[in-house]
PDB file of C-alpha atoms in Angstrom:
ATOM      1  CA  MET A1250       0.000   0.000   0.000  1.00  0.00           C
ATOM      2  CA  SER A1251       1.888   3.050  -1.255  1.00  0.00           C
ATOM      3  CA  VAL A1252       1.442   6.228   0.778  1.00  0.00           C
ATOM      4  CA  ILE A1253       0.391   9.471  -0.890  1.00  0.00           C
ATOM      5  CA  THR A1254       0.353  13.071   0.263  1.00  0.00           C
ATOM      6  CA  PRO A1255      -3.178  13.982   1.370  1.00  0.00           C
ATOM      7  CA  ALA A1256      -5.051  16.385  -0.890  1.00  0.00           C
ATOM      8  CA  GLY A1257      -6.970  17.818   2.057  1.00  0.00           C
ATOM      9  CA  ALA A1258      -7.317  17.432   5.796  1.00  0.00           C
ATOM     10  CA  THR A1259      -5.736  14.618   7.775  1.00  0.00           C
ATOM     11  CA  VAL A1260      -5.172  13.472  11.356  1.00  0.00           C
ATOM     12  CA  PRO A1261      -2.030  12.214  13.134  1.00  0.00           C
ATOM     13  CA  GLY A1262      -1.312   8.538  12.719  1.00  0.00           C
ATOM     14  CA  VAL A1263      -3.299   8.226   9.482  1.00  0.00           C
ATOM     15  CA  THR A1264      -1.754   7.477   6.091  1.00  0.00           C
ATOM     16  CA  HIS A1265      -3.443   8.160   2.748  1.00  0.00           C
ATOM     17  CA  HIS A1266      -3.572   5.774  -0.209  1.00  0.00           C
ATOM     18  CA  LEU A1267      -5.026   5.385  -3.706  1.00  0.00           C
ATOM     19  CA  ALA A1268      -6.188   1.991  -4.921  1.00  0.00           C
ATOM     20  CA  GLU A1269      -6.796   1.196  -8.582  1.00  0.00           C
ATOM     21  CA  VAL A1270      -9.553  -1.400  -8.234  1.00  0.00           C
ATOM     22  CA  GLY A1271     -12.536  -2.543 -10.259  1.00  0.00           C
ATOM     23  CA  GLY A1272     -11.838  -0.097 -13.051  1.00  0.00           C
ATOM     24  CA  THR A1273     -11.860   2.928 -10.754  1.00  0.00           C
ATOM     25  CA  ARG A1274      -9.658   4.769  -8.256  1.00  0.00           C
ATOM     26  CA  LEU A1275     -10.527   4.809  -4.566  1.00  0.00           C
ATOM     27  CA  HIS A1276      -8.948   7.012  -1.943  1.00  0.00           C
ATOM     28  CA  TYR A1277      -8.690   5.533   1.526  1.00  0.00           C
ATOM     29  CA  VAL A1278      -6.815   6.078   4.754  1.00  0.00           C
ATOM     30  CA  SER A1279      -5.329   3.572   7.165  1.00  0.00           C
ATOM     31  CA  ALA A1280      -4.258   3.545  10.802  1.00  0.00           C
ATOM     32  CA  GLY A1281      -3.271   0.979  13.406  1.00  0.00           C
ATOM     33  CA  THR A1282      -0.834  -1.905  13.139  1.00  0.00           C
ATOM     34  CA  SER A1283      -2.472  -4.843  14.892  1.00  0.00           C
ATOM     35  CA  GLY A1284      -5.821  -6.430  15.644  1.00  0.00           C
ATOM     36  CA  SER A1285      -8.668  -7.446  13.383  1.00  0.00           C
ATOM     37  CA  PRO A1286      -9.361  -5.118  10.432  1.00  0.00           C
ATOM     38  CA  VAL A1287     -12.148  -2.537  10.410  1.00  0.00           C
ATOM     39  CA  LEU A1288     -13.431  -0.837   7.239  1.00  0.00           C
ATOM     40  CA  LEU A1289     -15.372   2.398   7.787  1.00  0.00           C
ATOM     41  CA  VAL A1290     -17.798   3.658   5.120  1.00  0.00           C
ATOM     42  CA  HIS A1291     -19.250   7.160   5.306  1.00  0.00           C
ATOM     43  CA  GLY A1292     -22.755   8.433   4.613  1.00  0.00           C
ATOM     44  CA  TRP A1293     -24.074  11.699   3.173  1.00  0.00           C
ATOM     45  CA  PRO A1294     -22.997  14.484   3.089  1.00  0.00           C
ATOM     46  CA  GLU A1295     -19.728  12.984   4.258  1.00  0.00           C
ATOM     47  CA  THR A1296     -16.386  11.533   3.194  1.00  0.00           C
ATOM     48  CA  TRP A1297     -13.799   9.516   5.123  1.00  0.00           C
ATOM     49  CA  TRP A1298     -13.375  12.699   7.187  1.00  0.00           C
ATOM     50  CA  ALA A1299     -16.557  11.749   9.044  1.00  0.00           C
ATOM     51  CA  PHE A1300     -14.399   9.304  11.003  1.00  0.00           C
ATOM     52  CA  ARG A1301     -11.625  11.720  11.933  1.00  0.00           C
ATOM     53  CA  ALA A1302     -12.220  11.278  15.687  1.00  0.00           C
ATOM     54  CA  LEU A1303     -13.298   7.623  15.582  1.00  0.00           C
ATOM     55  CA  ILE A1304     -10.271   6.266  13.730  1.00  0.00           C
ATOM     56  CA  PRO A1305      -7.684   6.927  16.488  1.00  0.00           C
ATOM     57  CA  LEU A1306      -9.966   5.333  19.083  1.00  0.00           C
ATOM     58  CA  LEU A1307     -10.391   2.140  17.062  1.00  0.00           C
ATOM     59  CA  ALA A1308      -6.772   2.044  15.874  1.00  0.00           C
ATOM     60  CA  ARG A1309      -5.492   1.408  19.406  1.00  0.00           C
ATOM     61  CA  THR A1310      -6.589  -2.211  19.049  1.00  0.00           C
ATOM     62  CA  HIS A1311      -7.502  -2.673  15.369  1.00  0.00           C
ATOM     63  CA  ARG A1312      -6.199  -2.055  11.893  1.00  0.00           C
ATOM     64  CA  VAL A1313      -8.543   0.617  10.578  1.00  0.00           C
ATOM     65  CA  PHE A1314      -9.346   1.673   7.015  1.00  0.00           C
ATOM     66  CA  ALA A1315     -11.755   4.418   5.951  1.00  0.00           C
ATOM     67  CA  VAL A1316     -12.680   4.843   2.293  1.00  0.00           C
ATOM     68  CA  ASP A1317     -14.100   7.576   0.115  1.00  0.00           C
ATOM     69  CA  LEU A1318     -16.818   5.843  -1.899  1.00  0.00           C
ATOM     70  CA  ARG A1319     -16.617   6.345  -5.643  1.00  0.00           C
ATOM     71  CA  GLY A1320     -17.981   9.812  -6.425  1.00  0.00           C
ATOM     72  CA  PHE A1321     -17.056  11.143  -2.970  1.00  0.00           C
ATOM     73  CA  GLY A1322     -14.023  12.717  -1.370  1.00  0.00           C
ATOM     74  CA  ASP A1323     -10.821  12.186  -3.305  1.00  0.00           C
ATOM     75  CA  SER A1324     -11.940   9.020  -5.098  1.00  0.00           C
ATOM     76  CA  ALA A1325     -12.772   8.994  -8.800  1.00  0.00           C
ATOM     77  CA  ALA A1326     -16.147  10.273  -9.970  1.00  0.00           C
ATOM     78  CA  ALA A1327     -19.058   7.853 -10.181  1.00  0.00           C
ATOM     79  CA  ASP A1328     -21.131   7.028 -13.247  1.00  0.00           C
ATOM     80  CA  ALA A1329     -24.350   5.228 -14.065  1.00  0.00           C
ATOM     81  CA  GLY A1330     -22.588   1.850 -13.896  1.00  0.00           C
ATOM     82  CA  THR A1331     -21.148   2.385 -10.434  1.00  0.00           C
ATOM     83  CA  ASP A1332     -21.744  -0.461  -7.969  1.00  0.00           C
ATOM     84  CA  HIS A1333     -20.442   0.691  -4.605  1.00  0.00           C
ATOM     85  CA  ALA A1334     -20.737  -2.765  -3.037  1.00  0.00           C
ATOM     86  CA  GLU A1335     -18.564  -4.262  -5.776  1.00  0.00           C
ATOM     87  CA  ASP A1336     -16.093  -1.413  -5.295  1.00  0.00           C
ATOM     88  CA  LEU A1337     -15.819  -2.352  -1.614  1.00  0.00           C
ATOM     89  CA  HIS A1338     -15.375  -6.016  -2.526  1.00  0.00           C
ATOM     90  CA  ALA A1339     -12.502  -5.050  -4.832  1.00  0.00           C
ATOM     91  CA  LEU A1340     -11.007  -2.853  -2.110  1.00  0.00           C
ATOM     92  CA  VAL A1341     -11.106  -5.651   0.482  1.00  0.00           C
ATOM     93  CA  GLU A1342      -9.287  -7.891  -1.988  1.00  0.00           C
ATOM     94  CA  HIS A1343      -6.785  -5.120  -2.691  1.00  0.00           C
ATOM     95  CA  LEU A1344      -6.078  -4.558   1.001  1.00  0.00           C
ATOM     96  CA  GLY A1345      -5.442  -8.259   1.512  1.00  0.00           C
ATOM     97  CA  VAL A1346      -6.602  -8.173   5.133  1.00  0.00           C
ATOM     98  CA  GLY A1347     -10.123  -9.582   4.797  1.00  0.00           C
ATOM     99  CA  PRO A1348     -12.539 -10.516   6.056  1.00  0.00           C
ATOM    100  CA  VAL A1349     -13.183  -7.150   7.715  1.00  0.00           C
ATOM    101  CA  HIS A1350     -15.454  -5.726  10.352  1.00  0.00           C
ATOM    102  CA  LEU A1351     -17.556  -3.438   8.153  1.00  0.00           C
ATOM    103  CA  SER A1352     -19.060  -0.241   9.572  1.00  0.00           C
ATOM    104  CA  CYS A1353     -21.468   1.882   7.515  1.00  0.00           C
ATOM    105  CA  GLN A1354     -23.148   5.153   8.438  1.00  0.00           C
ATOM    106  CA  ASP A1355     -26.361   6.566   6.967  1.00  0.00           C
ATOM    107  CA  ILE A1356     -27.139   5.735   3.332  1.00  0.00           C
ATOM    108  CA  SER A1357     -24.070   3.517   2.961  1.00  0.00           C
ATOM    109  CA  GLY A1358     -25.822   0.977   5.182  1.00  0.00           C
ATOM    110  CA  ALA A1359     -27.477  -0.387   2.044  1.00  0.00           C
ATOM    111  CA  VAL A1360     -24.068  -0.714   0.386  1.00  0.00           C
ATOM    112  CA  GLY A1361     -22.707  -2.585   3.392  1.00  0.00           C
ATOM    113  CA  PHE A1362     -25.706  -4.892   3.486  1.00  0.00           C
ATOM    114  CA  ARG A1363     -25.273  -5.759  -0.199  1.00  0.00           C
ATOM    115  CA  LEU A1364     -21.571  -6.459   0.290  1.00  0.00           C
ATOM    116  CA  ALA A1365     -22.213  -8.737   3.277  1.00  0.00           C
ATOM    117  CA  ALA A1366     -25.046 -10.537   1.470  1.00  0.00           C
ATOM    118  CA  THR A1367     -23.282 -11.020  -1.863  1.00  0.00           C
ATOM    119  CA  HIS A1368     -19.692 -11.475  -0.621  1.00  0.00           C
ATOM    120  CA  PRO A1369     -20.053 -13.022   2.829  1.00  0.00           C
ATOM    121  CA  GLY A1370     -16.406 -14.043   2.817  1.00  0.00           C
ATOM    122  CA  ASP A1371     -15.430 -10.355   2.916  1.00  0.00           C
ATOM    123  CA  VAL A1372     -17.256  -9.512   6.141  1.00  0.00           C
ATOM    124  CA  LEU A1373     -16.682 -10.578   9.761  1.00  0.00           C
ATOM    125  CA  SER A1374     -19.435  -8.335  11.112  1.00  0.00           C
ATOM    126  CA  LEU A1375     -21.552  -5.366  10.071  1.00  0.00           C
ATOM    127  CA  THR A1376     -22.110  -2.233  12.132  1.00  0.00           C
ATOM    128  CA  ALA A1377     -25.023  -0.208  10.743  1.00  0.00           C
ATOM    129  CA  ILE A1378     -25.214   3.347  12.090  1.00  0.00           C
ATOM    130  CA  GLU A1379     -28.419   5.328  11.535  1.00  0.00           C
ATOM    131  CA  ALA A1380     -29.002   3.222   8.430  1.00  0.00           C
ATOM    132  CA  ALA A1381     -31.995   2.050   6.412  1.00  0.00           C
ATOM    133  CA  LEU A1382     -32.522  -0.209   3.392  1.00  0.00           C
ATOM    134  CA  PRO A1383     -34.495   0.079   0.139  1.00  0.00           C
ATOM    135  CA  GLY A1384     -37.608  -2.030   0.376  1.00  0.00           C
ATOM    136  CA  PHE A1385     -37.517  -1.887   4.160  1.00  0.00           C
ATOM    137  CA  GLY A1386     -38.610   1.705   4.711  1.00  0.00           C
ATOM    138  CA  LEU A1387     -35.790   3.824   3.299  1.00  0.00           C
ATOM    139  CA  GLU A1388     -38.221   5.166   0.702  1.00  0.00           C
ATOM    140  CA  SER A1389     -40.331   6.662   3.482  1.00  0.00           C
ATOM    141  CA  PHE A1390     -37.616   9.219   4.142  1.00  0.00           C
ATOM    142  CA  ALA A1391     -38.589  10.877   0.851  1.00  0.00           C
ATOM    143  CA  ASP A1392     -42.202  11.365   2.014  1.00  0.00           C
ATOM    144  CA  VAL A1393     -42.194  15.007   3.096  1.00  0.00           C
ATOM    145  CA  ALA A1394     -45.881  14.828   4.024  1.00  0.00           C
ATOM    146  CA  ASN A1395     -45.079  12.310   6.741  1.00  0.00           C
ATOM    147  CA  GLY A1396     -41.818  13.512   8.245  1.00  0.00           C
ATOM    148  CA  GLY A1397     -39.477  12.769   5.369  1.00  0.00           C
ATOM    149  CA  SER A1398     -36.958  15.176   3.868  1.00  0.00           C
ATOM    150  CA  TRP A1399     -37.016  16.909   0.497  1.00  0.00           C
ATOM    151  CA  HIS A1400     -33.363  16.154  -0.187  1.00  0.00           C
ATOM    152  CA  VAL A1401     -33.945  12.397  -0.621  1.00  0.00           C
ATOM    153  CA  GLY A1402     -36.077  12.766  -3.728  1.00  0.00           C
ATOM    154  CA  PHE A1403     -34.054  15.763  -4.903  1.00  0.00           C
ATOM    155  CA  LEU A1404     -30.775  13.846  -4.860  1.00  0.00           C
ATOM    156  CA  GLY A1405     -32.468  10.768  -6.310  1.00  0.00           C
ATOM    157  CA  THR A1406     -33.790  12.551  -9.411  1.00  0.00           C
ATOM    158  CA  PRO A1407     -31.452  11.935 -12.379  1.00  0.00           C
ATOM    159  CA  GLY A1408     -29.513  15.041 -13.399  1.00  0.00           C
ATOM    160  CA  VAL A1409     -30.877  17.258 -10.642  1.00  0.00           C
ATOM    161  CA  PRO A1410     -28.004  17.247  -8.087  1.00  0.00           C
ATOM    162  CA  GLU A1411     -25.385  18.125 -10.697  1.00  0.00           C
ATOM    163  CA  LEU A1412     -27.624  20.770 -12.281  1.00  0.00           C
ATOM    164  CA  PHE A1413     -28.566  22.675  -9.151  1.00  0.00           C
ATOM    165  CA  LEU A1414     -25.756  22.035  -6.649  1.00  0.00           C
ATOM    166  CA  SER A1415     -22.663  22.833  -8.673  1.00  0.00           C
ATOM    167  CA  GLY A1416     -21.452  26.094  -7.200  1.00  0.00           C
ATOM    168  CA  ALA A1417     -23.888  25.826  -4.291  1.00  0.00           C
ATOM    169  CA  GLU A1418     -21.971  23.229  -2.275  1.00  0.00           C
ATOM    170  CA  ARG A1419     -21.505  25.392   0.808  1.00  0.00           C
ATOM    171  CA  ARG A1420     -25.151  26.424   0.917  1.00  0.00           C
ATOM    172  CA  MET A1421     -26.285  22.801   0.692  1.00  0.00           C
ATOM    173  CA  ILE A1422     -23.752  21.270   3.061  1.00  0.00           C
ATOM    174  CA  ALA A1423     -22.825  23.927   5.606  1.00  0.00           C
ATOM    175  CA  ASP A1424     -25.958  26.058   5.614  1.00  0.00           C
ATOM    176  CA  TRP A1425     -28.611  23.330   5.389  1.00  0.00           C
ATOM    177  CA  ALA A1426     -27.504  19.701   5.716  1.00  0.00           C
ATOM    178  CA  TYR A1427     -25.312  19.790   8.795  1.00  0.00           C
ATOM    179  CA  PRO A1428     -27.565  22.076  10.850  1.00  0.00           C
ATOM    180  CA  ALA A1429     -30.515  19.845   9.919  1.00  0.00           C
ATOM    181  CA  MET A1430     -28.828  16.504  10.563  1.00  0.00           C
ATOM    182  CA  THR A1431     -26.747  17.075  13.669  1.00  0.00           C
ATOM    183  CA  ALA A1432     -27.771  17.763  17.248  1.00  0.00           C
ATOM    184  CA  THR A1433     -24.424  18.003  19.062  1.00  0.00           C
ATOM    185  CA  GLU A1434     -23.091  21.521  19.562  1.00  0.00           C
ATOM    186  CA  GLY A1435     -19.508  21.952  18.372  1.00  0.00           C
ATOM    187  CA  ALA A1436     -19.115  18.421  17.008  1.00  0.00           C
ATOM    188  CA  VAL A1437     -18.642  19.687  13.445  1.00  0.00           C
ATOM    189  CA  THR A1438     -16.427  22.756  13.156  1.00  0.00           C
ATOM    190  CA  GLY A1439     -16.052  25.306  10.411  1.00  0.00           C
ATOM    191  CA  ALA A1440     -12.809  23.604   9.389  1.00  0.00           C
ATOM    192  CA  ASP A1441     -14.637  20.268   9.112  1.00  0.00           C
ATOM    193  CA  LEU A1442     -17.267  21.845   6.890  1.00  0.00           C
ATOM    194  CA  ASP A1443     -14.527  23.374   4.745  1.00  0.00           C
ATOM    195  CA  GLU A1444     -13.108  19.898   4.167  1.00  0.00           C
ATOM    196  CA  PHE A1445     -16.462  18.456   3.139  1.00  0.00           C
ATOM    197  CA  VAL A1446     -17.201  21.424   0.869  1.00  0.00           C
ATOM    198  CA  ARG A1447     -13.735  21.058  -0.733  1.00  0.00           C
ATOM    199  CA  THR A1448     -14.474  17.593  -2.049  1.00  0.00           C
ATOM    200  CA  TYR A1449     -18.114  18.102  -2.995  1.00  0.00           C
ATOM    201  CA  SER A1450     -16.994  21.140  -5.015  1.00  0.00           C
ATOM    202  CA  ARG A1451     -14.629  19.183  -7.235  1.00  0.00           C
ATOM    203  CA  PRO A1452     -15.680  17.983 -10.718  1.00  0.00           C
ATOM    204  CA  GLY A1453     -18.000  15.021 -10.234  1.00  0.00           C
ATOM    205  CA  GLY A1454     -18.400  15.885  -6.569  1.00  0.00           C
ATOM    206  CA  TRP A1455     -22.128  15.104  -6.575  1.00  0.00           C
ATOM    207  CA  SER A1456     -21.864  11.978  -8.734  1.00  0.00           C
ATOM    208  CA  GLY A1457     -21.664   9.537  -5.835  1.00  0.00           C
ATOM    209  CA  SER A1458     -24.638  11.143  -4.110  1.00  0.00           C
ATOM    210  CA  ALA A1459     -26.683  10.784  -7.289  1.00  0.00           C
ATOM    211  CA  VAL A1460     -25.880   7.068  -7.603  1.00  0.00           C
ATOM    212  CA  LEU A1461     -26.709   6.261  -3.973  1.00  0.00           C
ATOM    213  CA  TYR A1462     -29.972   8.184  -3.882  1.00  0.00           C
ATOM    214  CA  GLN A1463     -31.186   7.036  -7.291  1.00  0.00           C
ATOM    215  CA  ALA A1464     -30.657   3.459  -6.083  1.00  0.00           C
ATOM    216  CA  ILE A1465     -33.365   4.002  -3.449  1.00  0.00           C
ATOM    217  CA  PHE A1466     -36.008   4.424  -6.142  1.00  0.00           C
ATOM    218  CA  SER A1467     -34.674   1.969  -8.731  1.00  0.00           C
ATOM    219  CA  ASP A1468     -34.160  -0.948  -6.340  1.00  0.00           C
ATOM    220  CA  GLY A1469     -37.272  -2.775  -7.554  1.00  0.00           C
ATOM    221  CA  GLY A1470     -37.169  -5.367  -4.783  1.00  0.00           C
ATOM    222  CA  ALA A1471     -33.521  -6.332  -5.341  1.00  0.00           C
ATOM    223  CA  THR A1472     -32.553  -5.661  -1.736  1.00  0.00           C
ATOM    224  CA  ARG A1473     -35.461  -7.714  -0.389  1.00  0.00           C
ATOM    225  CA  ALA A1474     -34.356 -10.592  -2.612  1.00  0.00           C
ATOM    226  CA  LEU A1475     -30.898 -10.775  -1.023  1.00  0.00           C
ATOM    227  CA  PRO A1476     -30.241 -13.536   1.509  1.00  0.00           C
ATOM    228  CA  ARG A1477     -30.434 -12.846   5.246  1.00  0.00           C
ATOM    229  CA  LEU A1478     -27.124 -12.081   6.883  1.00  0.00           C
ATOM    230  CA  THR A1479     -25.474 -14.683   9.037  1.00  0.00           C
ATOM    231  CA  VAL A1480     -22.696 -12.410  10.310  1.00  0.00           C
ATOM    232  CA  PRO A1481     -23.275 -10.535  13.597  1.00  0.00           C
ATOM    233  CA  VAL A1482     -24.799  -7.077  13.187  1.00  0.00           C
ATOM    234  CA  LEU A1483     -24.540  -4.074  15.505  1.00  0.00           C
ATOM    235  CA  ALA A1484     -27.422  -1.635  14.919  1.00  0.00           C
ATOM    236  CA  VAL A1485     -26.682   1.848  16.253  1.00  0.00           C
ATOM    237  CA  ASP A1486     -29.503   4.360  16.475  1.00  0.00           C
ATOM    238  CA  GLY A1487     -29.492   8.012  17.449  1.00  0.00           C
ATOM    239  CA  VAL A1488     -32.244  10.385  16.447  1.00  0.00           C
ATOM    240  CA  SER A1489     -34.120   7.813  14.342  1.00  0.00           C
ATOM    241  CA  ALA A1490     -34.322   5.195  17.101  1.00  0.00           C
ATOM    242  CA  PRO A1491     -35.155   2.380  16.792  1.00  0.00           C
ATOM    243  CA  PHE A1492     -35.351   2.416  12.968  1.00  0.00           C
ATOM    244  CA  THR A1493     -31.931   0.845  12.326  1.00  0.00           C
ATOM    245  CA  GLU A1494     -32.574  -1.926  14.807  1.00  0.00           C
ATOM    246  CA  GLN A1495     -36.040  -2.658  13.382  1.00  0.00           C
ATOM    247  CA  THR A1496     -34.679  -2.728   9.838  1.00  0.00           C
ATOM    248  CA  PHE A1497     -31.747  -5.043  10.438  1.00  0.00           C
ATOM    249  CA  ARG A1498     -33.719  -7.482  12.579  1.00  0.00           C
ATOM    250  CA  GLN A1499     -35.636  -8.191   9.362  1.00  0.00           C
ATOM    251  CA  VAL A1500     -32.505  -9.064   7.373  1.00  0.00           C
ATOM    252  CA  ALA A1501     -30.061 -10.559   9.874  1.00  0.00           C
ATOM    253  CA  ALA A1502     -30.172 -13.443  12.341  1.00  0.00           C
ATOM    254  CA  ASP A1503     -27.838 -12.006  14.988  1.00  0.00           C
ATOM    255  CA  VAL A1504     -28.465  -8.335  15.861  1.00  0.00           C
ATOM    256  CA  THR A1505     -27.177  -6.345  18.829  1.00  0.00           C
ATOM    257  CA  ALA A1506     -28.829  -2.942  19.264  1.00  0.00           C
ATOM    258  CA  VAL A1507     -27.448   0.250  20.817  1.00  0.00           C
ATOM    259  CA  ARG A1508     -29.196   3.595  21.162  1.00  0.00           C
ATOM    260  CA  LEU A1509     -27.223   6.782  21.806  1.00  0.00           C
ATOM    261  CA  ASP A1510     -29.677   9.284  23.279  1.00  0.00           C
ATOM    262  CA  GLY A1511     -29.320  12.959  22.464  1.00  0.00           C
ATOM    263  CA  VAL A1512     -27.316  12.272  19.313  1.00  0.00           C
ATOM    264  CA  GLY A1513     -28.342  13.409  15.851  1.00  0.00           C
ATOM    265  CA  HIS A1514     -28.117  11.503  12.582  1.00  0.00           C
ATOM    266  CA  LEU A1515     -24.352  11.630  11.942  1.00  0.00           C
ATOM    267  CA  VAL A1516     -23.326   9.607  14.979  1.00  0.00           C
ATOM    268  CA  ALA A1517     -19.652   9.036  14.148  1.00  0.00           C
ATOM    269  CA  GLN A1518     -19.094  12.781  14.020  1.00  0.00           C
ATOM    270  CA  GLU A1519     -21.298  13.702  16.965  1.00  0.00           C
ATOM    271  CA  ALA A1520     -20.464  10.996  19.507  1.00  0.00           C
ATOM    272  CA  PRO A1521     -17.204   9.273  18.520  1.00  0.00           C
ATOM    273  CA  ASP A1522     -16.320   8.248  22.074  1.00  0.00           C
ATOM    274  CA  ALA A1523     -19.674   6.619  22.790  1.00  0.00           C
ATOM    275  CA  LEU A1524     -19.715   5.000  19.355  1.00  0.00           C
ATOM    276  CA  ALA A1525     -16.177   3.673  19.790  1.00  0.00           C
ATOM    277  CA  GLU A1526     -17.100   2.154  23.130  1.00  0.00           C
ATOM    278  CA  ALA A1527     -20.093   0.364  21.622  1.00  0.00           C
ATOM    279  CA  VAL A1528     -18.209  -0.790  18.538  1.00  0.00           C
ATOM    280  CA  LEU A1529     -15.136  -2.008  20.425  1.00  0.00           C
ATOM    281  CA  ASP A1530     -17.273  -3.991  22.843  1.00  0.00           C
ATOM    282  CA  PHE A1531     -19.167  -5.546  19.940  1.00  0.00           C
ATOM    283  CA  LEU A1532     -15.996  -6.370  17.976  1.00  0.00           C
ATOM    284  CA  ALA A1533     -14.370  -7.944  21.011  1.00  0.00           C
ATOM    285  CA  GLY A1534     -17.308 -10.302  21.301  1.00  0.00           C
ATOM    286  CA  VAL A1535     -17.201 -11.203  17.621  1.00  0.00           C
ATOM    287  CA  ASP A1536     -13.428 -11.734  17.642  1.00  0.00           C
ATOM    288  CA  ALA A1537     -13.728 -13.938  20.724  1.00  0.00           C
ATOM    289  CA  GLY A1538     -15.860 -16.254  18.629  1.00  0.00           C
TER     290      GLY A1538
END
């Protein structure tokens, strides 16, 4: 794994890498030298930087990797043929450390579920954080008449994110999304927002968002048709409690549930210490067999 100079923000003890896998280029970071491997996958509107405080806590006892999904961060832009689960499969093979403890926040929970269901040999366990699945209620978050949010359908409409958000990245991310999605004062700083805006402002910066959100409405029952998971699952809920737990009990045989009260939607950024405690306890149990 060759080390590169980071294009943006970084944290001590983290090294940056580019992987040419599956016909694309993925940026990821790594930390830690021992213990079972953990792969962290961000949600929206995030990049690997969502785990800036969590990585050092996990890296004390685990090898930790955090990726920018295709179309996010400093990875290559996404296109209509992008399959994020297959990208992660290729990355696990590239890293050569699998199977991994997979942790997915927000909309990437569906990506993690697909990876675990279609490539069970890649995954030791799945931690789903504030996550939902197509066919199991994720679509309801687009229903603005019943508590849903306008941005779900907006981002899921082909051509719309790129048309209206190019040049408006700071208004969307810093002025609307983070105030709406977080509930922990001071957890996300102006410098953090600058880092997120930097990557969403690059060419193709909304391409990954478009792919993930369009998949909600084009799923057509594909997620429901996937086999139930046999790996242990940790369901972490904050503001949406107990939606993640209820969802993953429908698709997995072994689910442990944790609720972090007073935490908004982007748990890894808002409560990294509490999340690390829950995750490390869960991983210790899985690793003990």
